[in-house]
Amino acid sequence: GEEVAQTPKHLVRGEGQKAKLYCAPIKGHSYVFWYQQVLKNEFKFLISFQNENVFDETGMPKERFSAKCLPNSPCSLEIQATKLEDSAVYFCASSQETVINYGYTFGSGTRLTVV
Amino acid sequence: QKEVEQDPGPLSVPEGAIVSLNCTYSNSAFQYFMWYRQYSRKGPELLMYTYSSGNKEDGRFTAQVDKSSKYISLFIRDSQPSDSATYLCAMSASNTGKLIFGQGTTLQVKP
């Protein structure tokens, strides 16, 4: 399809529980990016993939966060043992290789609330 | 100090006004500059992108980059109520596509 599909739209987890978010990139896009938006407008880069390979993971927290992009499956972002500070909107974006530096298409986000 | 600074506003203008949105940055390695528009509870939508210094125009939107001053701008002509949104500048230094975002400016265009 022509949109980046993120599921679920909302996710509520108790502190210490696991959270798993999914992202289906636009067909034909080989790059996937994950961003965390806290406090309404603070975007933080987490990780990117080129197909199923990690491309840039410089923003990924060392603990509790992991991500995968496997062939023929939606990409996923998993947070183990969630903390209150993980409450945020998590955005996924995808891009074709030739336009990677000219912006990409974002999904509508998954709002994670940790209580 | 943040790498990219953007006044969060809010900015309120009457319909038809010219809007000027700006960002400053500190990293001279930034080469790729973008403006995104984000409506409430939606993902950012790419409006404009530019490479290095210069101007780019697309309809009512004009993007300017001044690398010597580390300053970028987005101008919106003949603003409409539908332009009411948060505008985010974003920039990249590398070929990895990793973006550094400004804090976003909330714009309200009043009919």
mmCIF file with all atom_site columns, C-alpha atoms in Angstrom, chain A residues 10 31 33 35 37 40-45 48 55-56 58-59 91 100-109 111, chain B residues 2 32 34 36 38 41-44 46 49-51 86 88 92 94-99 101-106:
data_model
loop_
_atom_site.group_PDB
_atom_site.id
_atom_site.type_symbol
_atom_site.label_atom_id
_atom_site.label_alt_id
_atom_site.label_comp_id
_atom_site.label_asym_id
_atom_site.label_entity_id
_atom_site.label_seq_id
_atom_site.pdbx_PDB_ins_code
_atom_site.Cartn_x
_atom_site.Cartn_y
_atom_site.Cartn_z
_atom_site.occupancy
_atom_site.B_iso_or_equiv
_atom_site.pdbx_formal_charge
_atom_site.auth_seq_id
_atom_site.auth_comp_id
_atom_site.auth_asym_id
_atom_site.auth_atom_id
_atom_site.pdbx_PDB_model_num
ATOM 1  C CA . HIS A 1 10  ? -2.862 2.736  21.271 1.00 0.00 ? 10  HIS A CA 1
ATOM 2  C CA . TYR A 1 31  ? 14.510 1.608  4.576  1.00 0.00 ? 31  TYR A CA 1
ATOM 3  C CA . PHE A 1 33  ? 13.103 4.222  10.627 1.00 0.00 ? 33  PHE A CA 1
ATOM 4  C CA . TYR A 1 35  ? 11.383 7.577  16.161 1.00 0.00 ? 35  TYR A CA 1
ATOM 5  C CA . GLN A 1 37  ? 8.080  11.479 20.227 1.00 0.00 ? 37  GLN A CA 1
ATOM 6  C CA . LYS A 1 40  ? 4.346  16.298 22.180 1.00 0.00 ? 40  LYS A CA 1
ATOM 7  C CA . ASN A 1 41  ? 7.177  17.468 19.958 1.00 0.00 ? 41  ASN A CA 1
ATOM 8  C CA . GLU A 1 42  ? 10.512 16.029 21.024 1.00 0.00 ? 42  GLU A CA 1
ATOM 9  C CA . PHE A 1 43  ? 11.424 13.577 18.267 1.00 0.00 ? 43  PHE A CA 1
ATOM 10 C CA . LYS A 1 44  ? 14.232 11.165 19.011 1.00 0.00 ? 44  LYS A CA 1
ATOM 11 C CA . PHE A 1 45  ? 15.737 8.821  16.426 1.00 0.00 ? 45  PHE A CA 1
ATOM 12 C CA . SER A 1 48  ? 16.875 2.306  11.103 1.00 0.00 ? 48  SER A CA 1
ATOM 13 C CA . PHE A 1 55  ? 21.449 0.347  9.273  1.00 0.00 ? 55  PHE A CA 1
ATOM 14 C CA . ASP A 1 56  ? 21.899 2.819  12.112 1.00 0.00 ? 56  ASP A CA 1
ATOM 15 C CA . THR A 1 58  ? 22.933 5.035  17.348 1.00 0.00 ? 58  THR A CA 1
ATOM 16 C CA . GLY A 1 59  ? 19.740 6.215  19.049 1.00 0.00 ? 59  GLY A CA 1
ATOM 17 C CA . PHE A 1 91  ? 6.576  6.615  14.821 1.00 0.00 ? 91  PHE A CA 1
ATOM 18 C CA . ILE A 1 100 ? 16.723 8.472  1.862  1.00 0.00 ? 100 ILE A CA 1
ATOM 19 C CA . ASN A 1 101 ? 18.127 11.926 2.504  1.00 0.00 ? 101 ASN A CA 1
ATOM 20 C CA . TYR A 1 102 ? 15.147 13.831 1.190  1.00 0.00 ? 102 TYR A CA 1
ATOM 21 C CA . GLY A 1 103 ? 12.619 12.917 3.802  1.00 0.00 ? 103 GLY A CA 1
ATOM 22 C CA . TYR A 1 104 ? 10.434 9.898  4.187  1.00 0.00 ? 104 TYR A CA 1
ATOM 23 C CA . THR A 1 105 ? 6.851  8.858  4.843  1.00 0.00 ? 105 THR A CA 1
ATOM 24 C CA . PHE A 1 106 ? 5.724  8.491  8.426  1.00 0.00 ? 106 PHE A CA 1
ATOM 25 C CA . GLY A 1 107 ? 2.995  6.307  9.805  1.00 0.00 ? 107 GLY A CA 1
ATOM 26 C CA . SER A 1 108 ? 0.365  7.624  12.203 1.00 0.00 ? 108 SER A CA 1
ATOM 27 C CA . GLY A 1 109 ? 2.201  6.311  15.240 1.00 0.00 ? 109 GLY A CA 1
ATOM 28 C CA . ARG A 1 111 ? 0.726  5.834  21.442 1.00 0.00 ? 111 ARG A CA 1
ATOM 29 C CA . LYS B 2 2   ? 20.037 21.407 21.421 1.00 0.00 ? 2   LYS B CA 1
ATOM 30 C CA . TYR B 2 32  ? 19.889 17.969 4.102  1.00 0.00 ? 32  TYR B CA 1
ATOM 31 C CA . MET B 2 34  ? 13.366 19.307 5.574  1.00 0.00 ? 34  MET B CA 1
ATOM 32 C CA . TYR B 2 36  ? 7.315  18.552 8.057  1.00 0.00 ? 36  TYR B CA 1
ATOM 33 C CA . GLN B 2 38  ? 2.060  17.489 11.763 1.00 0.00 ? 38  GLN B CA 1
ATOM 34 C CA . ARG B 2 41  ? -2.539 12.879 16.589 1.00 0.00 ? 41  ARG B CA 1
ATOM 35 C CA . LYS B 2 42  ? -1.112 12.262 13.117 1.00 0.00 ? 42  LYS B CA 1
ATOM 36 C CA . GLY B 2 43  ? 2.329  11.448 11.778 1.00 0.00 ? 43  GLY B CA 1
ATOM 37 C CA . PRO B 2 44  ? 4.537  14.168 10.279 1.00 0.00 ? 44  PRO B CA 1
ATOM 38 C CA . LEU B 2 46  ? 6.870  15.975 4.428  1.00 0.00 ? 46  LEU B CA 1
ATOM 39 C CA . TYR B 2 49  ? 13.268 19.352 1.342  1.00 0.00 ? 49  TYR B CA 1
ATOM 40 C CA . THR B 2 50  ? 16.441 21.131 0.254  1.00 0.00 ? 50  THR B CA 1
ATOM 41 C CA . TYR B 2 51  ? 20.052 20.182 -0.089 1.00 0.00 ? 51  TYR B CA 1
ATOM 42 C CA . THR B 2 86  ? 2.673  22.017 14.059 1.00 0.00 ? 86  THR B CA 1
ATOM 43 C CA . LEU B 2 88  ? 8.805  20.722 12.351 1.00 0.00 ? 88  LEU B CA 1
ATOM 44 C CA . SER B 2 92  ? 20.580 15.385 8.474  1.00 0.00 ? 92  SER B CA 1
ATOM 45 C CA . SER B 2 94  ? 24.926 11.875 6.939  1.00 0.00 ? 94  SER B CA 1
ATOM 46 C CA . ASN B 2 95  ? 23.866 9.427  4.282  1.00 0.00 ? 95  ASN B CA 1
ATOM 47 C CA . THR B 2 96  ? 22.056 7.319  6.837  1.00 0.00 ? 96  THR B CA 1
ATOM 48 C CA . GLY B 2 97  ? 18.863 9.330  6.684  1.00 0.00 ? 97  GLY B CA 1
ATOM 49 C CA . LYS B 2 98  ? 18.882 9.909  10.448 1.00 0.00 ? 98  LYS B CA 1
ATOM 50 C CA . LEU B 2 99  ? 17.010 13.146 11.134 1.00 0.00 ? 99  LEU B CA 1
ATOM 51 C CA . PHE B 2 101 ? 14.206 17.497 14.575 1.00 0.00 ? 101 PHE B CA 1
ATOM 52 C CA . GLY B 2 102 ? 13.436 20.900 15.972 1.00 0.00 ? 102 GLY B CA 1
ATOM 53 C CA . GLN B 2 103 ? 10.856 21.182 18.737 1.00 0.00 ? 103 GLN B CA 1
ATOM 54 C CA . GLY B 2 104 ? 8.147  22.229 16.300 1.00 0.00 ? 104 GLY B CA 1
ATOM 55 C CA . THR B 2 105 ? 6.197  25.504 15.990 1.00 0.00 ? 105 THR B CA 1
ATOM 56 C CA . THR B 2 106 ? 2.443  25.426 16.523 1.00 0.00 ? 106 THR B CA 1
#
